[in-house]
Amino acid sequence: PYWFQYKEQYHRAAQRTLPPEIKPAKGSGSFLNGKKLVIGIVVPALITLIIVLLISIGAFQSSKAEEFTDDFHSVSEDSLNSRGWFARSKDTEYWNRRGEKPGYLTLFTLRGDNWPDSMEAPLIKNLLLRKIPSNCFIAEVHLSNFIPHQNWQQAGIILLEDTAFIGKSVRLSLAYNDFFGGAPASREILIQAITSLGKGFNKPEEIAHQVIFSLDSSKENFARTNLQNAALRIEKQDKKIRFVFANGSMENSAFKELASQDFDMQPKYIGIFALKGFVNEADNLPAYFKHFSLVT
């Protein structure tokens, strides 16, 4: 399209510039003058065309979306590192079990949390991280048969400004809850989104608490069937963050919006995690991650 646009502009410019008729004059001097005239018009036009094409190609390449996907067919340390992943706060016993289910990355709901706690320093064991190259992105993770059944078991995606939990963070997770401050209520499996302002701020904000299953003996099999496939997605455009999720017996279940909110942060890292809070009695439940994608 740039070439045809240039031709059209060039012909219009030539019609305005050239006299109605150019007659060849006798002698070599007139011939050379005509040749110089042609060169004087064509060469600058070609240079202009080349510059326009280079600028257009550069703009196209800079605006082209980049996508990273990982289906975790290999979870060896070298393979993960070569794909841009790195682990923090390794628990050797459970980190060594990350490949026990072929075709999945297996993380366990180990003791720890990034939720502010006056008695505990923030910690997520076997947190798998990678750098985020842009402030605008879409991140998505898929889980298989993750069915939390004790407080505060959960797995999902986390955004961090740093790896020491000093700065701001955003967390989206599939979780279990049966803590209601003494109020009678059914056990629940939910999708939760929380934001934290970081060190020195001991009150995170729960911006979404979407119950997907209220559990009793008649609904547990239903919940188990519909958690065969679960997906979490965070979409970030400058300050605007949108949270969506999907679950069902089929892999192509539709996404549903959970919440959308402005939150001013510049995440440098994105991670996938499993945790159970700062409790000792809950099981170390495996969470099977089968897909991750990041579009920037």
mmCIF file of C-alpha atoms in Angstrom:
data_model
loop_
_atom_site.group_PDB
_atom_site.id
_atom_site.type_symbol
_atom_site.label_atom_id
_atom_site.label_comp_id
_atom_site.label_asym_id
_atom_site.label_seq_id
_atom_site.Cartn_x
_atom_site.Cartn_y
_atom_site.Cartn_z
ATOM 1 C CA PRO A 1 0.000 0.000 0.000
ATOM 2 C CA TYR A 2 2.895 2.384 0.672
ATOM 3 C CA TRP A 3 4.145 1.977 -2.915
ATOM 4 C CA PHE A 4 0.777 2.775 -4.488
ATOM 5 C CA GLN A 5 0.270 5.699 -2.153
ATOM 6 C CA TYR A 6 3.708 7.008 -3.102
ATOM 7 C CA LYS A 7 2.986 6.628 -6.847
ATOM 8 C CA GLU A 8 -0.210 8.596 -6.532
ATOM 9 C CA GLN A 9 1.454 11.375 -4.529
ATOM 10 C CA TYR A 10 4.453 11.427 -6.876
ATOM 11 C CA HIS A 11 2.349 11.795 -10.009
ATOM 12 C CA ARG A 12 0.366 14.627 -8.463
ATOM 13 C CA ALA A 13 3.572 16.388 -7.425
ATOM 14 C CA ALA A 14 5.119 15.867 -10.872
ATOM 15 C CA GLN A 15 2.088 17.356 -12.606
ATOM 16 C CA ARG A 16 2.343 20.459 -10.450
ATOM 17 C CA THR A 17 6.123 20.793 -10.920
ATOM 18 C CA LEU A 18 6.832 19.956 -14.563
ATOM 19 C CA PRO A 19 5.936 22.232 -17.457
ATOM 20 C CA PRO A 20 3.151 20.972 -19.755
ATOM 21 C CA GLU A 21 5.607 19.727 -22.320
ATOM 22 C CA ILE A 22 9.349 19.157 -22.238
ATOM 23 C CA LYS A 23 10.926 19.147 -25.646
ATOM 24 C CA PRO A 24 14.410 17.745 -26.079
ATOM 25 C CA ALA A 25 16.839 20.457 -27.076
ATOM 26 C CA LYS A 26 19.629 20.044 -29.518
ATOM 27 C CA GLY A 27 23.078 19.310 -28.266
ATOM 28 C CA SER A 28 24.563 17.332 -25.437
ATOM 29 C CA GLY A 29 24.082 20.143 -22.933
ATOM 30 C CA SER A 30 20.295 19.963 -23.195
ATOM 31 C CA PHE A 31 20.406 16.197 -22.882
ATOM 32 C CA LEU A 32 22.475 16.433 -19.703
ATOM 33 C CA ASN A 33 20.177 19.079 -18.266
ATOM 34 C CA GLY A 34 17.197 16.811 -18.895
ATOM 35 C CA LYS A 35 18.988 13.903 -17.291
ATOM 36 C CA LYS A 36 19.842 16.016 -14.241
ATOM 37 C CA LEU A 37 16.220 17.081 -13.975
ATOM 38 C CA VAL A 38 15.037 13.471 -13.926
ATOM 39 C CA ILE A 39 17.681 12.478 -11.376
ATOM 40 C CA GLY A 40 16.803 15.510 -9.247
ATOM 41 C CA ILE A 41 13.180 14.351 -9.068
ATOM 42 C CA VAL A 42 13.550 10.579 -8.869
ATOM 43 C CA VAL A 43 16.401 10.238 -6.366
ATOM 44 C CA PRO A 44 14.829 12.373 -3.596
ATOM 45 C CA ALA A 45 11.535 10.596 -4.176
ATOM 46 C CA LEU A 46 13.180 7.179 -3.807
ATOM 47 C CA ILE A 47 14.967 8.283 -0.643
ATOM 48 C CA THR A 48 11.673 9.537 0.781
ATOM 49 C CA LEU A 49 9.982 6.247 -0.102
ATOM 50 C CA ILE A 50 12.704 4.216 1.597
ATOM 51 C CA ILE A 51 12.460 6.331 4.762
ATOM 52 C CA VAL A 52 8.666 5.968 4.834
ATOM 53 C CA LEU A 53 8.930 2.195 4.399
ATOM 54 C CA LEU A 54 11.536 1.855 7.165
ATOM 55 C CA ILE A 55 9.461 3.920 9.582
ATOM 56 C CA SER A 56 6.326 1.943 8.735
ATOM 57 C CA ILE A 57 8.067 -1.410 9.169
ATOM 58 C CA GLY A 58 9.533 -0.288 12.498
ATOM 59 C CA ALA A 59 6.146 0.911 13.736
ATOM 60 C CA PHE A 60 4.523 -2.364 12.677
ATOM 61 C CA GLN A 61 7.157 -4.463 14.427
ATOM 62 C CA SER A 62 6.998 -2.398 17.607
ATOM 63 C CA SER A 63 3.211 -2.705 17.780
ATOM 64 C CA LYS A 64 3.103 -6.407 16.961
ATOM 65 C CA ALA A 65 1.940 -8.494 19.916
ATOM 66 C CA GLU A 66 4.368 -11.037 21.315
ATOM 67 C CA GLU A 67 3.065 -14.265 22.825
ATOM 68 C CA PHE A 68 4.808 -16.717 25.113
ATOM 69 C CA THR A 69 3.119 -20.049 25.776
ATOM 70 C CA ASP A 70 4.173 -23.003 27.862
ATOM 71 C CA ASP A 71 2.421 -26.386 28.046
ATOM 72 C CA PHE A 72 4.980 -27.760 30.510
ATOM 73 C CA HIS A 73 5.957 -30.783 28.458
ATOM 74 C CA SER A 74 9.365 -30.453 30.104
ATOM 75 C CA VAL A 75 9.829 -29.154 33.647
ATOM 76 C CA SER A 76 13.513 -29.911 34.169
ATOM 77 C CA GLU A 77 15.436 -27.048 35.772
ATOM 78 C CA ASP A 78 17.465 -26.321 32.636
ATOM 79 C CA SER A 79 14.402 -26.444 30.402
ATOM 80 C CA LEU A 80 12.405 -24.078 32.625
ATOM 81 C CA ASN A 81 15.333 -21.647 32.846
ATOM 82 C CA SER A 82 15.834 -21.689 29.076
ATOM 83 C CA ARG A 83 12.188 -20.626 28.684
ATOM 84 C CA GLY A 84 12.597 -17.690 31.068
ATOM 85 C CA TRP A 85 11.306 -19.232 34.310
ATOM 86 C CA PHE A 86 13.063 -19.118 37.679
ATOM 87 C CA ALA A 87 11.969 -20.430 41.076
ATOM 88 C CA ARG A 88 12.035 -18.658 44.432
ATOM 89 C CA SER A 89 11.960 -20.089 47.983
ATOM 90 C CA LYS A 90 12.481 -23.676 46.923
ATOM 91 C CA ASP A 91 11.274 -26.479 49.111
ATOM 92 C CA THR A 92 13.558 -29.192 47.799
ATOM 93 C CA GLU A 93 11.320 -32.134 48.675
ATOM 94 C CA TYR A 94 8.299 -30.804 46.787
ATOM 95 C CA TRP A 95 10.190 -28.926 44.084
ATOM 96 C CA ASN A 96 11.733 -32.226 43.052
ATOM 97 C CA ARG A 97 8.201 -33.575 42.551
ATOM 98 C CA ARG A 98 7.208 -30.855 40.032
ATOM 99 C CA GLY A 99 7.294 -33.370 37.166
ATOM 100 C CA GLU A 100 5.626 -36.351 38.807
ATOM 101 C CA LYS A 101 2.614 -36.078 36.475
ATOM 102 C CA PRO A 102 3.904 -36.124 32.870
ATOM 103 C CA GLY A 103 2.785 -33.168 30.769
ATOM 104 C CA TYR A 104 2.054 -30.949 33.772
ATOM 105 C CA LEU A 105 3.871 -28.688 36.189
ATOM 106 C CA THR A 106 2.961 -29.873 39.669
ATOM 107 C CA LEU A 107 3.111 -27.405 42.546
ATOM 108 C CA PHE A 108 1.888 -28.142 46.064
ATOM 109 C CA THR A 109 -0.122 -26.063 48.516
ATOM 110 C CA LEU A 110 2.731 -25.593 50.951
ATOM 111 C CA ARG A 111 2.752 -23.451 54.071
ATOM 112 C CA GLY A 112 3.111 -19.784 53.174
ATOM 113 C CA ASP A 113 1.293 -16.731 51.888
ATOM 114 C CA ASN A 114 1.841 -13.195 50.626
ATOM 115 C CA TRP A 115 -1.185 -11.986 52.602
ATOM 116 C CA PRO A 116 0.150 -9.544 55.250
ATOM 117 C CA ASP A 117 0.593 -11.183 58.631
ATOM 118 C CA SER A 118 2.053 -9.563 61.739
ATOM 119 C CA MET A 119 3.536 -12.888 62.875
ATOM 120 C CA GLU A 120 4.927 -14.167 59.569
ATOM 121 C CA ALA A 121 7.066 -12.734 56.786
ATOM 122 C CA PRO A 122 5.502 -13.103 53.327
ATOM 123 C CA LEU A 123 6.601 -16.337 51.688
ATOM 124 C CA ILE A 124 5.409 -18.503 48.801
ATOM 125 C CA LYS A 125 7.414 -21.687 48.446
ATOM 126 C CA ASN A 126 8.320 -22.957 44.969
ATOM 127 C CA LEU A 127 6.996 -19.747 43.420
ATOM 128 C CA LEU A 128 7.711 -19.956 39.681
ATOM 129 C CA LEU A 129 8.352 -16.530 38.164
ATOM 130 C CA ARG A 130 9.206 -14.854 34.885
ATOM 131 C CA LYS A 131 9.766 -11.232 33.898
ATOM 132 C CA ILE A 132 7.035 -9.130 32.294
ATOM 133 C CA PRO A 133 8.354 -6.991 29.404
ATOM 134 C CA SER A 134 5.376 -4.620 29.257
ATOM 135 C CA ASN A 135 2.828 -2.871 31.467
ATOM 136 C CA CYS A 136 0.030 -4.018 29.138
ATOM 137 C CA PHE A 137 -0.532 -7.758 28.786
ATOM 138 C CA ILE A 138 -2.884 -10.730 28.996
ATOM 139 C CA ALA A 139 -1.805 -13.602 31.250
ATOM 140 C CA GLU A 140 -3.620 -16.917 31.465
ATOM 141 C CA VAL A 141 -3.123 -20.179 33.329
ATOM 142 C CA HIS A 142 -4.993 -23.502 33.137
ATOM 143 C CA LEU A 143 -5.371 -25.990 35.993
ATOM 144 C CA SER A 144 -6.482 -29.603 35.873
ATOM 145 C CA ASN A 145 -8.553 -31.239 38.636
ATOM 146 C CA PHE A 146 -7.473 -28.813 41.336
ATOM 147 C CA ILE A 147 -10.099 -29.187 44.057
ATOM 148 C CA PRO A 148 -9.066 -27.402 47.266
ATOM 149 C CA HIS A 149 -10.788 -28.713 50.389
ATOM 150 C CA GLN A 150 -9.112 -27.011 53.359
ATOM 151 C CA ASN A 151 -8.334 -23.433 54.376
ATOM 152 C CA TRP A 152 -6.536 -21.607 52.747
ATOM 153 C CA GLN A 153 -5.614 -23.900 49.913
ATOM 154 C CA GLN A 154 -5.357 -22.117 46.578
ATOM 155 C CA ALA A 155 -3.450 -21.881 43.296
ATOM 156 C CA GLY A 156 -3.244 -19.262 40.593
ATOM 157 C CA ILE A 157 -1.409 -16.230 39.166
ATOM 158 C CA ILE A 158 0.407 -13.448 40.985
ATOM 159 C CA LEU A 159 1.815 -10.120 39.761
ATOM 160 C CA LEU A 160 4.722 -8.577 41.674
ATOM 161 C CA GLU A 161 6.734 -5.374 41.538
ATOM 162 C CA ASP A 162 9.663 -7.244 43.113
ATOM 163 C CA THR A 163 10.530 -10.748 44.263
ATOM 164 C CA ALA A 164 10.779 -9.871 47.972
ATOM 165 C CA PHE A 165 7.094 -8.874 48.436
ATOM 166 C CA ILE A 166 8.091 -5.300 49.283
ATOM 167 C CA GLY A 167 6.159 -3.590 46.499
ATOM 168 C CA LYS A 168 2.591 -3.889 45.283
ATOM 169 C CA SER A 169 1.058 -7.175 44.203
ATOM 170 C CA VAL A 170 -2.066 -8.637 42.603
ATOM 171 C CA ARG A 171 -3.227 -12.209 43.125
ATOM 172 C CA LEU A 172 -5.911 -14.224 41.329
ATOM 173 C CA SER A 173 -6.589 -17.725 42.611
ATOM 174 C CA LEU A 174 -8.910 -20.688 42.755
ATOM 175 C CA ALA A 175 -9.376 -21.234 46.492
ATOM 176 C CA TYR A 176 -11.276 -22.913 49.313
ATOM 177 C CA ASN A 177 -12.928 -21.131 52.239
ATOM 178 C CA ASP A 178 -14.859 -22.164 55.308
ATOM 179 C CA PHE A 179 -13.861 -19.284 57.571
ATOM 180 C CA PHE A 180 -16.717 -16.856 58.158
ATOM 181 C CA GLY A 181 -15.789 -15.272 61.457
ATOM 182 C CA GLY A 182 -18.139 -17.532 63.390
ATOM 183 C CA ALA A 183 -21.147 -16.965 61.129
ATOM 184 C CA PRO A 184 -22.919 -20.118 59.904
ATOM 185 C CA ALA A 185 -22.240 -20.672 56.213
ATOM 186 C CA SER A 186 -21.549 -23.455 53.750
ATOM 187 C CA ARG A 187 -18.067 -24.396 52.739
ATOM 188 C CA GLU A 188 -17.176 -22.840 49.401
ATOM 189 C CA ILE A 189 -14.830 -23.010 46.463
ATOM 190 C CA LEU A 190 -14.298 -19.572 45.030
ATOM 191 C CA ILE A 191 -12.312 -17.391 42.686
ATOM 192 C CA GLN A 192 -10.591 -14.637 44.632
ATOM 193 C CA ALA A 193 -8.757 -11.511 43.477
ATOM 194 C CA ILE A 194 -6.819 -9.398 45.957
ATOM 195 C CA THR A 195 -4.481 -6.431 45.727
ATOM 196 C CA SER A 196 -1.808 -5.423 48.221
ATOM 197 C CA LEU A 197 0.115 -2.176 48.570
ATOM 198 C CA GLY A 198 3.171 -4.002 49.864
ATOM 199 C CA LYS A 199 5.395 -3.680 52.915
ATOM 200 C CA GLY A 200 3.992 -1.426 55.619
ATOM 201 C CA PHE A 201 0.378 -1.919 54.520
ATOM 202 C CA ASN A 202 -1.305 -4.693 56.513
ATOM 203 C CA LYS A 203 -4.731 -4.453 54.881
ATOM 204 C CA PRO A 204 -4.989 -5.990 51.411
ATOM 205 C CA GLU A 205 -8.141 -5.387 49.395
ATOM 206 C CA GLU A 206 -10.290 -8.279 48.275
ATOM 207 C CA ILE A 207 -11.735 -6.879 45.069
ATOM 208 C CA ALA A 208 -13.465 -10.097 44.028
ATOM 209 C CA HIS A 209 -14.882 -13.079 45.922
ATOM 210 C CA GLN A 210 -16.888 -15.154 43.470
ATOM 211 C CA VAL A 211 -18.294 -18.377 44.921
ATOM 212 C CA ILE A 212 -18.492 -20.994 42.196
ATOM 213 C CA PHE A 213 -19.530 -23.918 44.420
ATOM 214 C CA SER A 214 -21.189 -23.947 47.840
ATOM 215 C CA LEU A 215 -20.262 -27.354 49.141
ATOM 216 C CA ASP A 216 -22.339 -29.958 50.872
ATOM 217 C CA SER A 217 -22.476 -33.714 50.457
ATOM 218 C CA SER A 218 -24.859 -33.460 47.499
ATOM 219 C CA LYS A 219 -22.714 -31.021 45.528
ATOM 220 C CA GLU A 220 -19.195 -32.345 45.949
ATOM 221 C CA ASN A 221 -19.375 -34.652 42.923
ATOM 222 C CA PHE A 222 -20.829 -31.801 40.866
ATOM 223 C CA ALA A 223 -17.960 -29.537 41.914
ATOM 224 C CA ARG A 224 -15.402 -32.229 41.150
ATOM 225 C CA THR A 225 -16.790 -32.698 37.629
ATOM 226 C CA ASN A 226 -16.790 -28.988 36.902
ATOM 227 C CA LEU A 227 -13.275 -28.446 38.175
ATOM 228 C CA GLN A 228 -11.705 -30.879 35.724
ATOM 229 C CA ASN A 229 -10.682 -27.785 33.771
ATOM 230 C CA ALA A 230 -10.222 -24.345 35.286
ATOM 231 C CA ALA A 231 -8.648 -21.239 33.793
ATOM 232 C CA LEU A 232 -7.682 -17.875 35.270
ATOM 233 C CA ARG A 233 -6.841 -14.783 33.257
ATOM 234 C CA ILE A 234 -5.550 -11.321 34.140
ATOM 235 C CA GLU A 235 -5.781 -8.558 31.529
ATOM 236 C CA LYS A 236 -3.839 -5.361 32.245
ATOM 237 C CA GLN A 237 -3.993 -2.140 30.226
ATOM 238 C CA ASP A 238 -2.034 0.592 32.049
ATOM 239 C CA LYS A 239 -3.921 1.009 35.361
ATOM 240 C CA LYS A 240 -6.972 -1.019 34.346
ATOM 241 C CA ILE A 241 -6.934 -4.671 35.452
ATOM 242 C CA ARG A 242 -9.619 -7.152 34.427
ATOM 243 C CA PHE A 243 -10.066 -10.598 35.984
ATOM 244 C CA VAL A 244 -11.850 -13.468 34.233
ATOM 245 C CA PHE A 245 -12.196 -17.202 34.877
ATOM 246 C CA ALA A 246 -13.618 -20.354 33.373
ATOM 247 C CA ASN A 247 -14.363 -23.827 34.665
ATOM 248 C CA GLY A 248 -16.158 -26.934 33.490
ATOM 249 C CA SER A 249 -15.862 -30.533 32.406
ATOM 250 C CA MET A 250 -14.782 -29.415 28.914
ATOM 251 C CA GLU A 251 -11.628 -27.511 28.050
ATOM 252 C CA ASN A 252 -13.463 -24.933 25.925
ATOM 253 C CA SER A 253 -15.733 -23.600 28.674
ATOM 254 C CA ALA A 254 -16.435 -19.878 28.235
ATOM 255 C CA PHE A 255 -14.670 -17.214 30.255
ATOM 256 C CA LYS A 256 -16.747 -15.088 32.639
ATOM 257 C CA GLU A 257 -15.766 -11.672 33.972
ATOM 258 C CA LEU A 258 -15.028 -11.624 37.671
ATOM 259 C CA ALA A 259 -14.111 -7.971 38.232
ATOM 260 C CA SER A 260 -12.449 -4.948 36.662
ATOM 261 C CA GLN A 261 -10.631 -2.255 38.607
ATOM 262 C CA ASP A 262 -7.975 0.433 38.396
ATOM 263 C CA PHE A 263 -4.829 -0.367 40.362
ATOM 264 C CA ASP A 264 -1.703 1.715 39.861
ATOM 265 C CA MET A 265 1.237 -0.679 39.807
ATOM 266 C CA GLN A 266 4.128 -1.516 37.508
ATOM 267 C CA PRO A 267 4.520 -5.311 37.766
ATOM 268 C CA LYS A 268 7.960 -6.595 36.848
ATOM 269 C CA TYR A 269 7.250 -10.287 37.432
ATOM 270 C CA ILE A 270 4.421 -12.741 36.957
ATOM 271 C CA GLY A 271 4.284 -16.016 38.847
ATOM 272 C CA ILE A 272 2.265 -19.189 39.241
ATOM 273 C CA PHE A 273 1.843 -20.596 42.708
ATOM 274 C CA ALA A 274 0.104 -22.921 45.142
ATOM 275 C CA LEU A 275 -0.173 -22.262 48.886
ATOM 276 C CA LYS A 276 -2.240 -22.968 52.004
ATOM 277 C CA GLY A 277 -1.598 -19.903 54.158
ATOM 278 C CA PHE A 278 0.310 -19.974 57.431
ATOM 279 C CA VAL A 279 -1.337 -23.123 58.753
ATOM 280 C CA ASN A 280 0.143 -26.504 59.541
ATOM 281 C CA GLU A 281 -2.837 -28.848 59.544
ATOM 282 C CA ALA A 282 -3.994 -28.549 55.921
ATOM 283 C CA ASP A 283 -2.861 -31.050 53.286
ATOM 284 C CA ASN A 284 -0.106 -30.311 50.801
ATOM 285 C CA LEU A 285 -2.461 -30.664 47.866
ATOM 286 C CA PRO A 286 -1.010 -30.990 44.337
ATOM 287 C CA ALA A 287 -2.000 -28.364 41.759
ATOM 288 C CA TYR A 288 -1.505 -29.479 38.160
ATOM 289 C CA PHE A 289 -0.720 -26.605 35.788
ATOM 290 C CA LYS A 290 -1.149 -27.609 32.154
ATOM 291 C CA HIS A 291 -0.895 -24.302 30.276
ATOM 292 C CA PHE A 292 0.435 -20.778 30.665
ATOM 293 C CA SER A 293 0.368 -17.903 28.193
ATOM 294 C CA LEU A 294 1.520 -14.286 28.264
ATOM 295 C CA VAL A 295 0.657 -11.869 25.452
ATOM 296 C CA THR A 296 2.365 -8.467 25.560
#
